[in-house]
Amino acid sequence: METLLQQLASGLASGGIYASLALALVMIYQATDVVNFAQGEMAMFSTYLAWTLLNAGVPYWAAFVATVVLSFVGGLLIERLIIRPVEDAPILSIVIVCIGLLVILNSLAGWIYSYIIKPFPSPFPPRPLRLGSVVFGTHDLGVIGITLLMLLGLYVFFRFTPLGLAMRAAAQNPVSSRLVGIRVGWMLALGWGLAAVLGAVAGMLVAPVVFLEPNMMSGILIYAFASATLGGFTSPVGAVVGGFLVGITENLVGTYVPLIGTELKLTVALVLIIGVLLVRPSGLFGRATVRRV
C-alpha cells in the first residue's frame, strides 16, 4: 500500500507537468484547429531564456516573469511571421511548417547553448514533505499547484473577460466574429502567445527534474499529446485531467507490469493515444465535431 500511495503521488506530480504542456496544445488547437508539434521546442527555448537570465544574476521570480513576457511576444511573432502566411494552406502544409519549426528551434538551441546538460534551479525548498508514509517533494506539490492555478486563470479569462470571450468567439465562428468587429487574426495570434506562455511555464517546471538540454521536451511532448488526446483537444479541463491520469497510469504500469518497467514507460503514452483515437476520438471531455457535407 505504501508503494502504491507513493506511485500515485509521483504520478500526480508528473501529470502536472504533462498537463501544463497539454494546456498549451489545447490552446493552439482551439484557436486555429492546428496541432502544434513544435510546442515542446518552444517551451525548451523559453526555458533556456530563463536560464540565461538566471546566470546573469536576475532573481528567480523576476526571470520567471521576464521569460513569460518574452515567450508571449515570441508566440505572437511565430503566428504572425510563420503560421499566418500558410493559414489557408492544406492542413498537411501547416503540420510540415510546425515540424520544421521544431527542428529549427532544436538546432538553434544546440548551436547557441550546446548539447551539454545544464542544471536548472527549482523555486521551491528542497526539503520533502511527509504525510504519513508518503513523501511529497515540494517541487512536485508546486507543479501540481501551479498547473491548477493556470487552469483556474484560463477559466476566469475565457469566461469573464471581454478579450477571452472574443477569443472564444473567433475560434468557434470566425465569419460571424468578423461581422461584429472582432479582429480574428489578432485573436489567433493571442492564442499562440498564451500557448507559448503555458509552454514556457511547463518548461521551467520540468527543467529541474530532467535537467536542461535541447532534447529535454521530446518525451514530455508525447505524454502531453497523450494527455490532450485522452482529455480532449477541445477541453482545457480535459487536458489537465488527462495529464494527471497519464502520469498516474505511467507510474503504476511502470511499477507493477514487469514487462514494461521504467525502460518502456513511454510506450504507455503511445498505447493511450492509439486506444483513445480508436474508442473515443473526441476524448473524455471533448466535444465531437459534426460537419454537414
Short mmCIF file of C-alpha atoms in Angstrom, two decimals, residues 1-235:
data_model
loop_
_atom_site.label_atom_id
_atom_site.label_comp_id
_atom_site.label_asym_id
_atom_site.label_seq_id
_atom_site.Cartn_x
_atom_site.Cartn_y
_atom_site.Cartn_z
CA MET A 1 0.00 0.00 0.00
CA GLU A 2 2.83 2.41 0.82
CA THR A 3 4.38 1.81 -2.60
CA LEU A 4 1.01 2.36 -4.28
CA LEU A 5 0.43 5.67 -2.50
CA GLN A 6 3.95 6.83 -3.33
CA GLN A 7 3.48 5.98 -7.01
CA LEU A 8 0.15 7.81 -7.06
CA ALA A 9 1.82 10.89 -5.55
CA SER A 10 4.68 10.74 -8.07
CA GLY A 11 2.18 10.21 -10.89
CA LEU A 12 0.26 13.34 -9.90
CA ALA A 13 3.50 15.35 -9.94
CA SER A 14 4.48 14.04 -13.39
CA GLY A 15 0.92 14.56 -14.58
CA GLY A 16 1.06 18.22 -13.57
CA ILE A 17 3.94 18.77 -15.99
CA TYR A 18 2.18 16.86 -18.78
CA ALA A 19 -0.99 18.84 -18.11
CA SER A 20 0.84 22.18 -18.39
CA LEU A 21 2.11 21.37 -21.87
CA ALA A 22 -1.19 19.73 -22.84
CA LEU A 23 -2.94 23.01 -21.95
CA ALA A 24 -0.68 24.80 -24.43
CA LEU A 25 -1.51 22.25 -27.15
CA VAL A 26 -5.23 22.68 -26.47
CA MET A 27 -4.93 26.48 -26.56
CA ILE A 28 -3.48 26.48 -30.08
CA TYR A 29 -5.83 23.76 -31.29
CA GLN A 30 -8.87 25.68 -30.07
CA ALA A 31 -7.64 28.88 -31.71
CA THR A 32 -6.51 27.52 -35.07
CA ASP A 33 -7.54 23.83 -35.38
CA VAL A 34 -3.81 23.04 -35.65
CA VAL A 35 -1.82 20.59 -33.52
CA ASN A 36 1.48 22.37 -32.82
CA PHE A 37 4.25 19.77 -32.99
CA ALA A 38 6.78 22.47 -32.10
CA GLN A 39 5.18 23.24 -28.72
CA GLY A 40 7.79 21.28 -26.78
CA GLU A 41 10.70 23.01 -28.52
CA MET A 42 9.11 26.41 -27.93
CA ALA A 43 8.92 25.54 -24.23
CA MET A 44 12.53 24.34 -24.24
CA PHE A 45 13.79 27.53 -25.88
CA SER A 46 11.86 29.66 -23.37
CA THR A 47 13.49 27.69 -20.56
CA TYR A 48 16.92 28.49 -21.99
CA LEU A 49 15.96 32.18 -21.96
CA ALA A 50 15.13 31.83 -18.24
CA TRP A 51 18.45 30.03 -17.64
CA THR A 52 20.30 32.88 -19.39
CA LEU A 53 18.61 35.47 -17.17
CA LEU A 54 19.34 33.45 -14.02
CA ASN A 55 23.01 33.14 -14.99
CA ALA A 56 23.10 36.91 -15.46
CA GLY A 57 22.14 37.32 -11.79
CA VAL A 58 18.42 38.02 -12.19
CA PRO A 59 16.35 36.71 -9.22
CA TYR A 60 14.29 33.62 -9.98
CA TRP A 61 10.81 35.13 -9.98
CA ALA A 62 11.95 38.19 -11.94
CA ALA A 63 13.47 35.85 -14.52
CA PHE A 64 10.25 33.82 -14.48
CA VAL A 65 8.09 36.87 -15.26
CA ALA A 66 10.53 38.13 -17.91
CA THR A 67 10.53 34.71 -19.58
CA VAL A 68 6.73 34.62 -19.61
CA VAL A 69 6.62 38.05 -21.28
CA LEU A 70 9.30 37.14 -23.85
CA SER A 71 7.54 33.85 -24.59
CA PHE A 72 4.26 35.65 -25.17
CA VAL A 73 5.91 38.01 -27.64
CA GLY A 74 7.68 35.08 -29.29
CA GLY A 75 4.38 33.22 -29.71
CA LEU A 76 2.82 36.29 -31.32
CA LEU A 77 5.74 36.65 -33.74
CA ILE A 78 5.64 32.96 -34.69
CA GLU A 79 1.96 33.22 -35.55
CA ARG A 80 2.36 36.48 -37.46
CA LEU A 81 5.51 35.60 -39.39
CA ILE A 82 5.38 31.81 -39.84
CA ILE A 83 1.85 30.47 -39.33
CA ARG A 84 -0.27 33.30 -40.75
CA PRO A 85 1.19 33.09 -44.31
CA VAL A 86 0.12 29.42 -44.52
CA GLU A 87 -3.15 29.58 -42.54
CA ASP A 88 -5.23 28.96 -45.68
CA ALA A 89 -2.96 26.18 -46.95
CA PRO A 90 -3.88 22.48 -46.62
CA ILE A 91 -3.56 21.15 -43.09
CA LEU A 92 -0.62 18.96 -44.09
CA SER A 93 1.34 22.07 -45.10
CA ILE A 94 0.77 23.62 -41.67
CA VAL A 95 1.87 20.39 -39.97
CA ILE A 96 5.08 20.40 -42.03
CA VAL A 97 5.71 24.04 -41.05
CA CYS A 98 5.30 23.13 -37.36
CA ILE A 99 7.70 20.20 -37.71
CA GLY A 100 10.17 22.49 -39.47
CA LEU A 101 9.85 24.97 -36.60
CA LEU A 102 10.58 22.11 -34.17
CA VAL A 103 13.81 21.23 -35.99
CA ILE A 104 14.89 24.88 -36.28
CA LEU A 105 14.37 25.65 -32.58
CA ASN A 106 16.12 22.45 -31.50
CA SER A 107 19.12 23.11 -33.75
CA LEU A 108 19.26 26.77 -32.76
CA ALA A 109 19.28 25.90 -29.04
CA GLY A 110 22.05 23.35 -29.61
CA TRP A 111 24.08 25.87 -31.62
CA ILE A 112 23.72 28.68 -29.06
CA TYR A 113 23.82 26.74 -25.78
CA SER A 114 25.45 23.42 -26.86
CA TYR A 115 24.03 19.98 -26.05
CA ILE A 116 25.70 19.78 -22.64
CA ILE A 117 23.22 19.07 -19.83
CA LYS A 118 22.76 22.05 -17.50
CA PRO A 119 21.15 22.19 -14.04
CA PHE A 120 18.11 24.40 -13.59
CA PRO A 121 17.03 25.62 -10.14
CA SER A 122 13.67 24.96 -8.55
CA PRO A 123 11.89 27.84 -6.79
CA PHE A 124 10.62 25.50 -4.08
CA PRO A 125 12.54 24.42 -0.96
CA PRO A 126 14.44 21.12 -1.29
CA ARG A 127 13.15 19.59 1.93
CA PRO A 128 10.39 17.00 1.19
CA LEU A 129 7.03 16.97 2.92
CA ARG A 130 5.98 13.74 4.63
CA LEU A 131 2.32 12.88 5.08
CA GLY A 132 2.17 9.60 6.96
CA SER A 133 4.17 7.08 4.97
CA VAL A 134 4.02 9.07 1.72
CA VAL A 135 6.79 11.53 0.86
CA PHE A 136 5.92 14.51 -1.34
CA GLY A 137 8.65 16.58 -2.93
CA THR A 138 7.93 20.29 -2.53
CA HIS A 139 8.71 20.78 -6.23
CA ASP A 140 6.12 18.11 -7.07
CA LEU A 141 3.48 19.86 -4.96
CA GLY A 142 4.45 23.18 -6.52
CA VAL A 143 4.00 21.74 -10.01
CA ILE A 144 0.51 20.48 -9.15
CA GLY A 145 -0.44 23.81 -7.58
CA ILE A 146 0.82 25.93 -10.49
CA THR A 147 -0.97 23.71 -13.02
CA LEU A 148 -4.27 24.07 -11.19
CA LEU A 149 -3.74 27.84 -10.88
CA MET A 150 -3.14 28.10 -14.64
CA LEU A 151 -6.32 26.17 -15.32
CA LEU A 152 -8.28 28.46 -12.97
CA GLY A 153 -6.73 31.52 -14.62
CA LEU A 154 -7.70 30.30 -18.08
CA TYR A 155 -11.23 29.57 -16.92
CA VAL A 156 -11.66 33.08 -15.48
CA PHE A 157 -10.03 34.67 -18.55
CA PHE A 158 -12.19 32.91 -21.14
CA ARG A 159 -15.39 33.02 -19.10
CA PHE A 160 -15.47 36.53 -17.66
CA THR A 161 -13.20 38.87 -19.67
CA PRO A 162 -14.17 40.61 -22.95
CA LEU A 163 -10.88 39.59 -24.58
CA GLY A 164 -11.32 35.96 -23.55
CA LEU A 165 -14.88 35.91 -24.88
CA ALA A 166 -13.68 37.45 -28.15
CA MET A 167 -11.01 34.77 -28.48
CA ARG A 168 -13.60 32.03 -27.91
CA ALA A 169 -15.91 33.56 -30.49
CA ALA A 170 -13.11 33.91 -33.05
CA ALA A 171 -12.13 30.26 -32.59
CA GLN A 172 -15.70 28.92 -32.84
CA ASN A 173 -17.09 31.10 -35.64
CA PRO A 174 -14.56 33.36 -37.41
CA VAL A 175 -17.04 34.64 -40.02
CA SER A 176 -19.65 35.81 -37.51
CA SER A 177 -16.92 37.24 -35.30
CA ARG A 178 -15.65 39.43 -38.13
CA LEU A 179 -19.17 40.69 -38.73
CA VAL A 180 -19.40 42.01 -35.15
CA GLY A 181 -15.99 43.69 -35.33
CA ILE A 182 -13.70 41.14 -33.71
CA ARG A 183 -10.20 41.13 -35.22
CA VAL A 184 -9.98 37.39 -35.74
CA GLY A 185 -6.37 37.41 -36.94
CA TRP A 186 -5.15 39.05 -33.75
CA MET A 187 -7.29 36.74 -31.61
CA LEU A 188 -5.48 33.77 -33.20
CA ALA A 189 -2.12 35.44 -32.58
CA LEU A 190 -3.05 35.98 -28.92
CA GLY A 191 -3.92 32.28 -28.71
CA TRP A 192 -0.40 31.41 -29.87
CA GLY A 193 1.04 33.90 -27.38
CA LEU A 194 -0.88 32.39 -24.47
CA ALA A 195 0.08 28.88 -25.55
CA ALA A 196 3.73 29.95 -25.62
CA VAL A 197 3.34 31.25 -22.04
CA LEU A 198 1.85 27.95 -20.85
CA GLY A 199 4.64 26.05 -22.60
CA ALA A 200 7.29 28.26 -21.01
CA VAL A 201 5.87 27.58 -17.54
CA ALA A 202 5.86 23.84 -18.30
CA GLY A 203 9.49 24.01 -19.43
CA MET A 204 10.61 25.83 -16.29
CA LEU A 205 8.76 23.29 -14.15
CA VAL A 206 10.23 20.22 -15.85
CA ALA A 207 13.82 21.51 -16.21
CA PRO A 208 14.74 20.96 -12.51
CA VAL A 209 13.60 17.33 -12.87
CA VAL A 210 15.08 16.26 -16.23
CA PHE A 211 17.84 18.93 -16.44
CA LEU A 212 18.17 21.46 -19.25
CA GLU A 213 19.24 20.38 -22.74
CA PRO A 214 17.81 20.85 -26.25
CA ASN A 215 16.02 17.47 -26.34
CA MET A 216 14.53 17.64 -22.85
CA MET A 217 10.93 18.10 -24.03
CA SER A 218 10.79 15.34 -26.66
CA GLY A 219 9.41 12.67 -24.33
CA ILE A 220 7.33 15.20 -22.36
CA LEU A 221 5.63 16.28 -25.61
CA ILE A 222 4.48 12.73 -26.31
CA TYR A 223 3.00 12.49 -22.82
CA ALA A 224 1.34 15.88 -23.37
CA PHE A 225 -0.16 14.65 -26.64
CA ALA A 226 -1.48 11.59 -24.80
CA SER A 227 -2.95 13.86 -22.09
CA ALA A 228 -4.67 16.16 -24.60
CA THR A 229 -5.94 13.18 -26.61
CA LEU A 230 -7.27 11.43 -23.52
CA GLY A 231 -8.94 14.52 -22.08
CA GLY A 232 -9.99 16.00 -25.43
CA PHE A 233 -8.29 18.62 -27.59
CA THR A 234 -11.32 20.88 -27.22
CA SER A 235 -11.29 20.92 -23.40
#
